[in-house]
Amino acid sequence: MVQVNVTLTETIKVLLDEKKYGTLRDILVTMKPFDIAAVFEELQDEKTPILFRILPKELAAETFVEMDDETQEFLIHGFSDSELKEVVDELFVDDAVDLIEEMPANVVKRILRQADKDMRKQINELLKYPEDSAGSIMTTEFIVLRPDMTAEMAIKRIRRTGVDKETIYTCYVNDENNKLIGITTVKDLLLSEDDTPVKDMMEENVISVHTLDDQEQVAQMFSNYNFLALPVVDNEMRLVGIVTIDDAIDVIQEEATEDIEKMAAVLPSDKPYMRTGVFGIYRKRAPWLLILMLSATFTSTIISSFDGILAQIIILSSFIPMITGSGGNAGSQASVSVIRALSLGEIEFKNTLAVLWKEVRVAVLCGLTLAVANFFKLLFFDLRGYTGAGSPIQIAFVVSATLVGTIIMAKIVGSSLPILASKIGFDPAVMANPLISTVCDSLSLLIYFAVAKMLLPL
Amino acid sequence: MVQVNVTLTETIKVLLDEKKYGTLRDILVTMKPFDIAAVFEELQDEKTPILFRILPKELAAETFVEMDDETQEFLIHGFSDSELKEVVDELFVDDAVDLIEEMPANVVKRILRQADKDMRKQINELLKYPEDSAGSIMTTEFIVLRPDMTAEMAIKRIRRTGVDKETIYTCYVNDENNKLIGITTVKDLLLSEDDTPVKDMMEENVISVHTLDDQEQVAQMFSNYNFLALPVVDNEMRLVGIVTIDDAIDVIQEEATEDIEKMAAVLPSDKPYMRTGVFGIYRKRAPWLLILMLSATFTSTIISSFDGILAQIIILSSFIPMITGSGGNAGSQASVSVIRALSLGEIEFKNTLAVLWKEVRVAVLCGLTLAVANFFKLLFFDLRGYTGAGSPIQIAFVVSATLVGTIIMAKIVGSSLPILASKIGFDPAVMANPLISTVCDSLSLLIYFAVAKMLLPL
């Protein structure tokens, strides 16, 4: 099969240069917003505002939401006020808020000037909620029903008011004080008899979140309960917004990336890798590298203070990377298991002892396995023909015994630090690999020299 | 505030012992399936089958799906054949398949005997698809419409057939050969005029996946395109199933956990941490620990072969953990950024050079920062009052120069290995921290001794 060597973006660029706007429109309307946005990002051309004007109004707004902030800003600068108004009018409130949070102040002013009064009010309400709270990711457009409506009336209401709502499938039933008293779905409404009152079919045991709840917990509830949307209430249990599942998925992806970054000692970033500049990446990585390098002072100090031992049996120094490496690996295995279980809500502080007991038993098994393998490896490979101070068997035994102690220590440190961190309100992910490795490195060296001093003829 | 010290599970246990079945039912029907399942798991009691019988039929099936496999198996053993049939009849096909994949052979036989003929056929179809494929997570129950139906007819059809479908909100339009030609939603149907034909409102540019596509890609499409369900087609473009968003979320969580485990050198597990026994965890962790320990032979060999240098300037050995540690950290930062970008679809093989060029520049910045900090730290702290061979300035310079070289090397190794792994069909996550650390350890020692030999009076 011959491969097509021209990309879609290249074709679109040519068509744009040739002003074939009809053809361009035919192409674009076959595509999904996510993919059209990717074309805009790849183009990065002064002609993109023209291309944007070709899109039908609704598709244009949906595409705009999918773009990265640089492309959005570039386009806004090319918009006339009335063009900007058209886009803003089509946005859902939560998307408008996301946009405003990313744009510089002068662009924000222009956007707010174009939004109609009602939307401006809603945007300002949402902007008040702290970052990463349920309030900050919710939308304020949803379907409200009354308990005494019939299924038929409810469906009519949805048909009349649904067009501007982000989801119509979950409907919220409020009492006369706007307190949330139940939830029903379009599925229930459609599958009921026309004259069934909403109050007879609604689910009254509503699971809701508070505006200030953490977005990670909110996202986890979607995965536990299979919701399509989750109501957000204020202190008086009044319904103020809903979080929809598409935003929950984005949060899940974001939080997983953040956890992974923290585990690798990278400060969390909110931009994709390829879009972050060299200095941006440097700023995310250098601080932890520096902290970890400085904390390695402990290991240097420990080694220097035992340099008498090393000078007598210099071969002991050749096993240091293997011992500290095994300790670091064993510790990070334990910490990662515990961190992930914490963030999926599988374990809590009250499980600390159960976790430690489990880890100690795993550590004894792992430690013995490594010790036995190491003993024979040293005897028949590394120490073959060794003629320095101490017999090969003695040295192999010292290293193997150190391994058992190191791995038990590493699993205890690796599993307990994240739980403690989460108990005192830190993010457990920060306690992962590198920090734990540094602690484990120092402790494993202390074990090594203690064992050597005890068992070798020094 | 006084804290309640009795848990819900304890209360339920007491009520169960006292045979207060009415009260128990009142409690359980207020709860969500996920939480009821947690109660069953905590109870682990021979009376759980009685408790299960108290649940209304539909809630019982929904709760059953949420339980872990041990609890499911325990319950099935307590079920009569007719009770089992009741549960199986209420399950969606994809949940029945998940159940069957987890149960031992004799239980599977009992389940299949109770399933009606049509369901048994569908289950057997689904079991044919490879693990982690779109086919293995799809369900075969969905709403099919014809292009010439009107909106009103379509709604009627949904009201008649929707009760057994996992989702009714996305409807699939097939031609007379069962080829998928369009998609429409209940929202579109409700917001259209009654006599609008489906073909006029359906989206014809349907994004679909193939039965054999990888589940991770499928889940990523949900996050890109904000779908609630995604159609799965066979080689002839016939619609054979749909993947719903709740299953996609589970896949996203699973894959993130798997990536994180692989990065920490833990073999991926499909059971939650607290439910995995000590031997289970041991088997997931020991292999990598062993491999990494054995591969540390390289570092030992390198150190031994330079023991002449170390014997002359013994203080050089005290900086080994700091150098290998910084290299390992720098390498894992790069690898984690690249691995995450690969799995979110942000970079591909063709970006290799761009990634390398970016990483080299970041490495030079990070390396210089660490080198300067390290130079002064050594001069004014570690080497203060040093009187051995070589001047403090010389030694500090050797260590700092090694750091620059090590970090550049580590960032190149850390960013290129995952891309290469993914190119030749391996999972890039396996190339993460520990393996890269081992490679970086050896290379950084070689750099260290080369620099020392060149610059120190040996």
PDB file of C-alpha atoms in Angstrom, chain A residues 29-32 34-35 66 155 158-159 162-163 165-166 168-169 185-187 189-194 203 205-207 220 222-228 245-246 249-250 252-253 256-257 259-261 263-266 272-279 281-282 284-286 288-290 292-294 296-297 299-301 303-304 307 310-311 314-315 317-322 326 329-330 332-334 336-338 340-341 344 346-347 351 354-355 358-359 361-362 365-366 369-370 373-374 377 381-382 403 407 411 433-434 441 445, chain B residues 29-32 34-35 66 155 158-159 162-163 165-169 185-187 189-194 203 205-207 220 222-228 245-246 249-250 252-253 256-257 259-261 263-266 272-279 281-282 284-286 288-290 292-294 296-297 299-301 303-304 307 310-311 314-315 317-322 326 329-330 332-334 336-338 340-341 344 346-347 351 354-355 358-359 361-362 365-366 369-370 373-374 377 381-382 403 407 411 433-434 445:
ATOM      1  CA  VAL A  29     -17.878  19.985   8.996  1.00  0.00           C
ATOM      2  CA  THR A  30     -16.965  16.287   8.653  1.00  0.00           C
ATOM      3  CA  MET A  31     -14.506  16.616  11.554  1.00  0.00           C
ATOM      4  CA  LYS A  32     -14.835  16.551  15.349  1.00  0.00           C
ATOM      5  CA  PHE A  34     -10.984  17.981  19.023  1.00  0.00           C
ATOM      6  CA  ASP A  35      -9.440  17.269  15.602  1.00  0.00           C
ATOM      7  CA  GLU A  66     -10.737  22.275  22.645  1.00  0.00           C
ATOM      8  CA  ILE A 155     -40.434  15.922  29.074  1.00  0.00           C
ATOM      9  CA  ILE A 158     -36.914  19.517  28.825  1.00  0.00           C
ATOM     10  CA  ARG A 159     -37.867  19.949  25.165  1.00  0.00           C
ATOM     11  CA  GLY A 162     -32.889  21.785  27.094  1.00  0.00           C
ATOM     12  CA  VAL A 163     -31.089  23.371  24.176  1.00  0.00           C
ATOM     13  CA  LYS A 165     -28.005  22.819  28.943  1.00  0.00           C
ATOM     14  CA  GLU A 166     -24.782  20.877  28.969  1.00  0.00           C
ATOM     15  CA  ILE A 168     -30.365  16.998  29.882  1.00  0.00           C
ATOM     16  CA  TYR A 169     -30.070  13.367  30.926  1.00  0.00           C
ATOM     17  CA  THR A 185     -33.211  10.781  34.537  1.00  0.00           C
ATOM     18  CA  VAL A 186     -34.561  11.146  31.043  1.00  0.00           C
ATOM     19  CA  LYS A 187     -34.444   7.350  30.874  1.00  0.00           C
ATOM     20  CA  LEU A 189     -39.066   9.806  32.449  1.00  0.00           C
ATOM     21  CA  LEU A 190     -39.284   8.137  29.027  1.00  0.00           C
ATOM     22  CA  LEU A 191     -39.834   4.668  30.440  1.00  0.00           C
ATOM     23  CA  SER A 192     -42.608   5.813  32.867  1.00  0.00           C
ATOM     24  CA  GLU A 193     -46.279   6.287  32.074  1.00  0.00           C
ATOM     25  CA  ASP A 194     -47.085   9.848  30.932  1.00  0.00           C
ATOM     26  CA  GLU A 203     -34.348   8.941  43.571  1.00  0.00           C
ATOM     27  CA  ASN A 205     -31.200   9.483  48.355  1.00  0.00           C
ATOM     28  CA  VAL A 206     -29.190  11.953  46.368  1.00  0.00           C
ATOM     29  CA  ILE A 207     -25.424  11.854  46.510  1.00  0.00           C
ATOM     30  CA  GLN A 220     -13.448   9.446  42.223  1.00  0.00           C
ATOM     31  CA  PHE A 222     -17.967   9.283  39.247  1.00  0.00           C
ATOM     32  CA  SER A 223     -15.851   6.179  38.989  1.00  0.00           C
ATOM     33  CA  ASN A 224     -17.438   4.558  42.079  1.00  0.00           C
ATOM     34  CA  TYR A 225     -21.072   5.318  41.356  1.00  0.00           C
ATOM     35  CA  ASN A 226     -21.221   5.421  37.535  1.00  0.00           C
ATOM     36  CA  PHE A 227     -22.867   8.856  37.435  1.00  0.00           C
ATOM     37  CA  LEU A 228     -23.195  11.003  34.310  1.00  0.00           C
ATOM     38  CA  ILE A 245     -18.683  13.360  33.503  1.00  0.00           C
ATOM     39  CA  ASP A 246     -16.552  14.850  30.698  1.00  0.00           C
ATOM     40  CA  ILE A 249     -12.586  12.439  33.135  1.00  0.00           C
ATOM     41  CA  ASP A 250     -10.313  15.413  32.521  1.00  0.00           C
ATOM     42  CA  ILE A 252      -8.920  11.969  36.525  1.00  0.00           C
ATOM     43  CA  GLN A 253      -6.338  12.276  33.735  1.00  0.00           C
ATOM     44  CA  ALA A 256      -2.940  10.831  37.429  1.00  0.00           C
ATOM     45  CA  THR A 257      -0.390  12.903  35.507  1.00  0.00           C
ATOM     46  CA  ASP A 259       0.720  11.984  40.813  1.00  0.00           C
ATOM     47  CA  ILE A 260       3.146  10.465  38.313  1.00  0.00           C
ATOM     48  CA  GLU A 261       5.076  13.729  38.043  1.00  0.00           C
ATOM     49  CA  MET A 263       6.535  10.543  42.134  1.00  0.00           C
ATOM     50  CA  ALA A 264       9.360  11.355  39.739  1.00  0.00           C
ATOM     51  CA  ALA A 265      10.258  14.578  41.565  1.00  0.00           C
ATOM     52  CA  VAL A 266       8.867  16.871  38.878  1.00  0.00           C
ATOM     53  CA  PRO A 272       1.312  19.325  27.823  1.00  0.00           C
ATOM     54  CA  TYR A 273       4.996  18.339  27.540  1.00  0.00           C
ATOM     55  CA  MET A 274       5.498  19.333  23.915  1.00  0.00           C
ATOM     56  CA  ARG A 275       3.988  22.771  24.537  1.00  0.00           C
ATOM     57  CA  THR A 276       6.166  23.605  27.527  1.00  0.00           C
ATOM     58  CA  GLY A 277       9.310  25.575  26.767  1.00  0.00           C
ATOM     59  CA  VAL A 278      12.816  24.594  27.898  1.00  0.00           C
ATOM     60  CA  PHE A 279      12.784  27.109  30.763  1.00  0.00           C
ATOM     61  CA  ILE A 281      10.539  22.373  32.095  1.00  0.00           C
ATOM     62  CA  TYR A 282      13.747  23.486  33.840  1.00  0.00           C
ATOM     63  CA  LYS A 284       9.653  22.208  37.126  1.00  0.00           C
ATOM     64  CA  ARG A 285      12.648  19.904  37.499  1.00  0.00           C
ATOM     65  CA  ALA A 286      15.628  21.798  38.915  1.00  0.00           C
ATOM     66  CA  TRP A 288      13.768  18.800  43.300  1.00  0.00           C
ATOM     67  CA  LEU A 289      17.100  17.822  41.732  1.00  0.00           C
ATOM     68  CA  LEU A 290      18.773  20.453  43.869  1.00  0.00           C
ATOM     69  CA  LEU A 292      17.795  15.783  46.505  1.00  0.00           C
ATOM     70  CA  MET A 293      21.420  16.522  45.681  1.00  0.00           C
ATOM     71  CA  LEU A 294      21.837  18.569  48.832  1.00  0.00           C
ATOM     72  CA  ALA A 296      22.670  13.414  49.585  1.00  0.00           C
ATOM     73  CA  THR A 297      25.098  15.249  51.884  1.00  0.00           C
ATOM     74  CA  THR A 299      25.162   9.819  52.514  1.00  0.00           C
ATOM     75  CA  SER A 300      28.505  11.501  51.795  1.00  0.00           C
ATOM     76  CA  THR A 301      28.951  12.306  55.481  1.00  0.00           C
ATOM     77  CA  ILE A 303      30.606   7.289  53.981  1.00  0.00           C
ATOM     78  CA  SER A 304      33.361   9.761  54.983  1.00  0.00           C
ATOM     79  CA  ASP A 307      36.319   5.772  55.509  1.00  0.00           C
ATOM     80  CA  LEU A 310      36.590   1.378  53.415  1.00  0.00           C
ATOM     81  CA  ALA A 311      40.318   2.038  53.379  1.00  0.00           C
ATOM     82  CA  ILE A 314      38.195  -1.172  49.641  1.00  0.00           C
ATOM     83  CA  ILE A 315      36.013  -3.754  47.866  1.00  0.00           C
ATOM     84  CA  SER A 317      32.725   0.408  48.407  1.00  0.00           C
ATOM     85  CA  SER A 318      31.974  -1.399  45.140  1.00  0.00           C
ATOM     86  CA  PHE A 319      28.715  -2.798  46.593  1.00  0.00           C
ATOM     87  CA  ILE A 320      27.380   0.564  47.772  1.00  0.00           C
ATOM     88  CA  PRO A 321      25.378   1.398  44.591  1.00  0.00           C
ATOM     89  CA  MET A 322      23.839  -2.094  44.573  1.00  0.00           C
ATOM     90  CA  SER A 326      18.011  -2.200  46.041  1.00  0.00           C
ATOM     91  CA  ASN A 329      13.752   0.206  44.537  1.00  0.00           C
ATOM     92  CA  ALA A 330      12.152  -1.739  47.388  1.00  0.00           C
ATOM     93  CA  SER A 332       9.584   2.987  45.948  1.00  0.00           C
ATOM     94  CA  GLN A 333       7.662  -0.227  45.217  1.00  0.00           C
ATOM     95  CA  ALA A 334       6.036   0.008  48.632  1.00  0.00           C
ATOM     96  CA  VAL A 336       3.853   3.590  44.988  1.00  0.00           C
ATOM     97  CA  SER A 337       1.472   0.797  46.015  1.00  0.00           C
ATOM     98  CA  VAL A 338       0.407   2.737  49.084  1.00  0.00           C
ATOM     99  CA  ARG A 340      -2.065   4.639  44.566  1.00  0.00           C
ATOM    100  CA  ALA A 341      -4.253   2.845  47.123  1.00  0.00           C
ATOM    101  CA  LEU A 344      -8.148   5.437  44.887  1.00  0.00           C
ATOM    102  CA  GLU A 346      -8.671   1.917  49.209  1.00  0.00           C
ATOM    103  CA  ILE A 347      -6.747   2.646  52.410  1.00  0.00           C
ATOM    104  CA  ASN A 351      -5.150   0.905  58.107  1.00  0.00           C
ATOM    105  CA  ALA A 354      -2.335  -3.532  58.681  1.00  0.00           C
ATOM    106  CA  VAL A 355      -0.274  -2.008  55.857  1.00  0.00           C
ATOM    107  CA  LYS A 358       1.812  -6.666  55.313  1.00  0.00           C
ATOM    108  CA  GLU A 359       4.883  -4.785  54.093  1.00  0.00           C
ATOM    109  CA  ARG A 361       6.178  -9.815  55.696  1.00  0.00           C
ATOM    110  CA  VAL A 362       6.643  -8.972  51.999  1.00  0.00           C
ATOM    111  CA  LEU A 365      10.412 -12.639  51.672  1.00  0.00           C
ATOM    112  CA  CYS A 366      11.951 -10.179  49.189  1.00  0.00           C
ATOM    113  CA  THR A 369      15.350 -13.924  48.090  1.00  0.00           C
ATOM    114  CA  LEU A 370      17.778 -11.148  47.224  1.00  0.00           C
ATOM    115  CA  ALA A 373      20.888 -14.764  45.169  1.00  0.00           C
ATOM    116  CA  ASN A 374      23.429 -12.123  46.145  1.00  0.00           C
ATOM    117  CA  LYS A 377      26.620 -14.195  42.980  1.00  0.00           C
ATOM    118  CA  PHE A 381      31.417 -14.057  40.520  1.00  0.00           C
ATOM    119  CA  ASP A 382      32.348 -10.713  42.112  1.00  0.00           C
ATOM    120  CA  LEU A 403      20.367  -6.492  51.974  1.00  0.00           C
ATOM    121  CA  ILE A 407      14.861  -4.087  52.310  1.00  0.00           C
ATOM    122  CA  LYS A 411       9.533  -1.185  52.828  1.00  0.00           C
ATOM    123  CA  ASN A 433      10.530   7.637  44.981  1.00  0.00           C
ATOM    124  CA  PRO A 434      13.234  10.284  45.211  1.00  0.00           C
ATOM    125  CA  ASP A 441      20.172   5.541  51.025  1.00  0.00           C
ATOM    126  CA  LEU A 445      24.602   2.769  54.526  1.00  0.00           C
TER     127      LEU A 445
ATOM    128  CA  VAL B  29     -32.663   0.757  49.832  1.00  0.00           C
ATOM    129  CA  THR B  30     -31.376   4.207  50.852  1.00  0.00           C
ATOM    130  CA  MET B  31     -27.851   3.189  49.817  1.00  0.00           C
ATOM    131  CA  LYS B  32     -25.986   3.095  46.499  1.00  0.00           C
ATOM    132  CA  PHE B  34     -21.121   0.681  45.517  1.00  0.00           C
ATOM    133  CA  ASP B  35     -21.644   1.290  49.258  1.00  0.00           C
ATOM    134  CA  GLU B  66     -19.782  -3.778  42.404  1.00  0.00           C
ATOM    135  CA  ILE B 155     -38.780   7.976  20.909  1.00  0.00           C
ATOM    136  CA  ILE B 158     -36.787   3.757  22.849  1.00  0.00           C
ATOM    137  CA  ARG B 159     -39.689   3.744  25.323  1.00  0.00           C
ATOM    138  CA  GLY B 162     -34.977   0.856  26.379  1.00  0.00           C
ATOM    139  CA  VAL B 163     -35.454  -0.883  29.692  1.00  0.00           C
ATOM    140  CA  LYS B 165     -30.227  -1.250  27.482  1.00  0.00           C
ATOM    141  CA  GLU B 166     -27.218  -0.007  29.388  1.00  0.00           C
ATOM    142  CA  THR B 167     -27.592   3.413  27.793  1.00  0.00           C
ATOM    143  CA  ILE B 168     -30.442   4.857  25.758  1.00  0.00           C
ATOM    144  CA  TYR B 169     -28.903   8.286  25.290  1.00  0.00           C
ATOM    145  CA  THR B 185     -28.886  11.225  20.728  1.00  0.00           C
ATOM    146  CA  VAL B 186     -32.000  11.347  22.847  1.00  0.00           C
ATOM    147  CA  LYS B 187     -31.237  15.054  23.275  1.00  0.00           C
ATOM    148  CA  LEU B 189     -34.570  13.464  19.253  1.00  0.00           C
ATOM    149  CA  LEU B 190     -36.320  15.362  22.052  1.00  0.00           C
ATOM    150  CA  LEU B 191     -35.295  18.781  20.787  1.00  0.00           C
ATOM    151  CA  SER B 192     -36.411  18.054  17.179  1.00  0.00           C
ATOM    152  CA  GLU B 193     -39.905  18.353  15.741  1.00  0.00           C
ATOM    153  CA  ASP B 194     -41.884  15.096  16.036  1.00  0.00           C
ATOM    154  CA  GLU B 203     -24.383  12.685  12.728  1.00  0.00           C
ATOM    155  CA  ASN B 205     -19.280  11.233  10.494  1.00  0.00           C
ATOM    156  CA  VAL B 206     -19.273   8.545  13.097  1.00  0.00           C
ATOM    157  CA  ILE B 207     -16.135   7.870  15.101  1.00  0.00           C
ATOM    158  CA  GLN B 220      -8.403   8.082  25.455  1.00  0.00           C
ATOM    159  CA  PHE B 222     -13.663   9.321  25.423  1.00  0.00           C
ATOM    160  CA  SER B 223     -11.495  11.964  26.998  1.00  0.00           C
ATOM    161  CA  ASN B 224     -10.712  13.663  23.647  1.00  0.00           C
ATOM    162  CA  TYR B 225     -14.201  13.692  22.175  1.00  0.00           C
ATOM    163  CA  ASN B 226     -16.486  13.869  25.251  1.00  0.00           C
ATOM    164  CA  PHE B 227     -18.552  10.839  24.209  1.00  0.00           C
ATOM    165  CA  LEU B 228     -20.998   8.995  26.479  1.00  0.00           C
ATOM    166  CA  ILE B 245     -18.280   5.831  29.523  1.00  0.00           C
ATOM    167  CA  ASP B 246     -18.418   4.120  32.931  1.00  0.00           C
ATOM    168  CA  ILE B 249     -13.386   5.516  33.281  1.00  0.00           C
ATOM    169  CA  ASP B 250     -12.498   2.182  34.853  1.00  0.00           C
ATOM    170  CA  ILE B 252      -8.440   5.014  32.529  1.00  0.00           C
ATOM    171  CA  GLN B 253      -7.969   4.356  36.270  1.00  0.00           C
ATOM    172  CA  ALA B 256      -2.886   4.834  35.183  1.00  0.00           C
ATOM    173  CA  THR B 257      -2.338   2.401  38.071  1.00  0.00           C
ATOM    174  CA  ASP B 259       1.722   2.739  34.380  1.00  0.00           C
ATOM    175  CA  ILE B 260       2.567   3.879  37.894  1.00  0.00           C
ATOM    176  CA  GLU B 261       3.304   0.308  39.000  1.00  0.00           C
ATOM    177  CA  MET B 263       7.422   2.878  36.652  1.00  0.00           C
ATOM    178  CA  ALA B 264       8.169   1.664  40.168  1.00  0.00           C
ATOM    179  CA  ALA B 265       9.275  -1.786  38.979  1.00  0.00           C
ATOM    180  CA  VAL B 266       6.184  -3.576  40.258  1.00  0.00           C
ATOM    181  CA  PRO B 272      -6.599  -3.754  44.905  1.00  0.00           C
ATOM    182  CA  TYR B 273      -3.626  -3.528  47.278  1.00  0.00           C
ATOM    183  CA  MET B 274      -5.484  -4.370  50.478  1.00  0.00           C
ATOM    184  CA  ARG B 275      -7.030  -7.468  48.892  1.00  0.00           C
ATOM    185  CA  THR B 276      -3.757  -8.912  47.622  1.00  0.00           C
ATOM    186  CA  GLY B 277      -2.064 -11.412  49.911  1.00  0.00           C
ATOM    187  CA  VAL B 278       1.564 -11.231  51.031  1.00  0.00           C
ATOM    188  CA  PHE B 279       2.672 -13.868  48.508  1.00  0.00           C
ATOM    189  CA  ILE B 281       2.582  -8.868  46.429  1.00  0.00           C
ATOM    190  CA  TYR B 282       5.905 -10.717  46.769  1.00  0.00           C
ATOM    191  CA  LYS B 284       4.761  -8.836  41.814  1.00  0.00           C
ATOM    192  CA  ARG B 285       7.823  -7.218  43.350  1.00  0.00           C
ATOM    193  CA  ALA B 286      10.633  -9.749  43.762  1.00  0.00           C
ATOM    194  CA  TRP B 288      12.230  -6.731  39.298  1.00  0.00           C
ATOM    195  CA  LEU B 289      14.193  -6.338  42.547  1.00  0.00           C
ATOM    196  CA  LEU B 290      16.229  -9.376  41.580  1.00  0.00           C
ATOM    197  CA  LEU B 292      17.863  -4.778  39.154  1.00  0.00           C
ATOM    198  CA  MET B 293      20.145  -6.167  41.868  1.00  0.00           C
ATOM    199  CA  LEU B 294      21.866  -8.452  39.387  1.00  0.00           C
ATOM    200  CA  ALA B 296      23.969  -3.619  39.581  1.00  0.00           C
ATOM    201  CA  THR B 297      26.851  -6.036  38.971  1.00  0.00           C
ATOM    202  CA  THR B 299      28.318  -0.786  38.823  1.00  0.00           C
ATOM    203  CA  SER B 300      30.251  -3.056  41.229  1.00  0.00           C
ATOM    204  CA  THR B 301      32.541  -4.146  38.417  1.00  0.00           C
ATOM    205  CA  ILE B 303      33.991   0.509  40.891  1.00  0.00           C
ATOM    206  CA  SER B 304      36.279  -2.492  41.485  1.00  0.00           C
ATOM    207  CA  ASP B 307      39.708   0.781  43.005  1.00  0.00           C
ATOM    208  CA  LEU B 310      39.591   5.151  45.143  1.00  0.00           C
ATOM    209  CA  ALA B 311      42.415   3.759  47.252  1.00  0.00           C
ATOM    210  CA  ILE B 314      39.221   7.567  49.319  1.00  0.00           C
ATOM    211  CA  ILE B 315      36.971  10.639  49.681  1.00  0.00           C
ATOM    212  CA  SER B 317      33.854   7.181  47.075  1.00  0.00           C
ATOM    213  CA  SER B 318      31.744   9.291  49.425  1.00  0.00           C
ATOM    214  CA  PHE B 319      30.245  11.229  46.487  1.00  0.00           C
ATOM    215  CA  ILE B 320      29.214   8.120  44.532  1.00  0.00           C
ATOM    216  CA  PRO B 321      25.633   7.905  45.938  1.00  0.00           C
ATOM    217  CA  MET B 322      25.088  11.619  45.303  1.00  0.00           C
ATOM    218  CA  SER B 326      21.294  12.789  40.778  1.00  0.00           C
ATOM    219  CA  ASN B 329      16.566  11.391  39.433  1.00  0.00           C
ATOM    220  CA  ALA B 330      17.312  13.427  36.308  1.00  0.00           C
ATOM    221  CA  SER B 332      13.484   9.430  35.738  1.00  0.00           C
ATOM    222  CA  GLN B 333      12.181  12.990  35.445  1.00  0.00           C
ATOM    223  CA  ALA B 334      12.777  12.860  31.709  1.00  0.00           C
ATOM    224  CA  VAL B 336       8.235  10.037  33.230  1.00  0.00           C
ATOM    225  CA  SER B 337       7.485  13.186  31.221  1.00  0.00           C
ATOM    226  CA  VAL B 338       7.997  11.303  27.972  1.00  0.00           C
ATOM    227  CA  ARG B 340       3.057  10.237  30.170  1.00  0.00           C
ATOM    228  CA  ALA B 341       3.128  12.266  26.939  1.00  0.00           C
ATOM    229  CA  LEU B 344      -1.772  10.658  26.411  1.00  0.00           C
ATOM    230  CA  GLU B 346       0.967  13.911  22.783  1.00  0.00           C
ATOM    231  CA  ILE B 347       4.173  12.596  21.198  1.00  0.00           C
ATOM    232  CA  ASN B 351       9.026  13.636  17.527  1.00  0.00           C
ATOM    233  CA  ALA B 354      12.502  17.370  18.945  1.00  0.00           C
ATOM    234  CA  VAL B 355      12.241  15.640  22.338  1.00  0.00           C
ATOM    235  CA  LYS B 358      14.505  19.825  24.248  1.00  0.00           C
ATOM    236  CA  GLU B 359      15.900  17.440  26.870  1.00  0.00           C
ATOM    237  CA  ARG B 361      18.851  21.995  26.605  1.00  0.00           C
ATOM    238  CA  VAL B 362      16.962  21.310  29.850  1.00  0.00           C
ATOM    239  CA  LEU B 365      20.508  24.154  32.494  1.00  0.00           C
ATOM    240  CA  CYS B 366      19.838  21.603  35.248  1.00  0.00           C
ATOM    241  CA  THR B 369      22.656  24.661  38.332  1.00  0.00           C
ATOM    242  CA  LEU B 370      23.563  21.506  40.244  1.00  0.00           C
ATOM    243  CA  ALA B 373      25.567  24.550  43.937  1.00  0.00           C
ATOM    244  CA  ASN B 374      27.632  21.414  44.419  1.00  0.00           C
ATOM    245  CA  LYS B 377      28.773  22.996  48.966  1.00  0.00           C
ATOM    246  CA  PHE B 381      31.159  22.057  53.725  1.00  0.00           C
ATOM    247  CA  ASP B 382      32.156  18.506  52.718  1.00  0.00           C
ATOM    248  CA  LEU B 403      27.395  16.154  37.527  1.00  0.00           C
ATOM    249  CA  ILE B 407      22.710  14.870  33.962  1.00  0.00           C
ATOM    250  CA  LYS B 411      18.191  13.064  30.324  1.00  0.00           C
ATOM    251  CA  ASN B 433      12.789   4.740  36.761  1.00  0.00           C
ATOM    252  CA  PRO B 434      14.550   1.590  37.950  1.00  0.00           C
ATOM    253  CA  LEU B 445      30.386   6.084  37.285  1.00  0.00           C
TER     254      LEU B 445
END
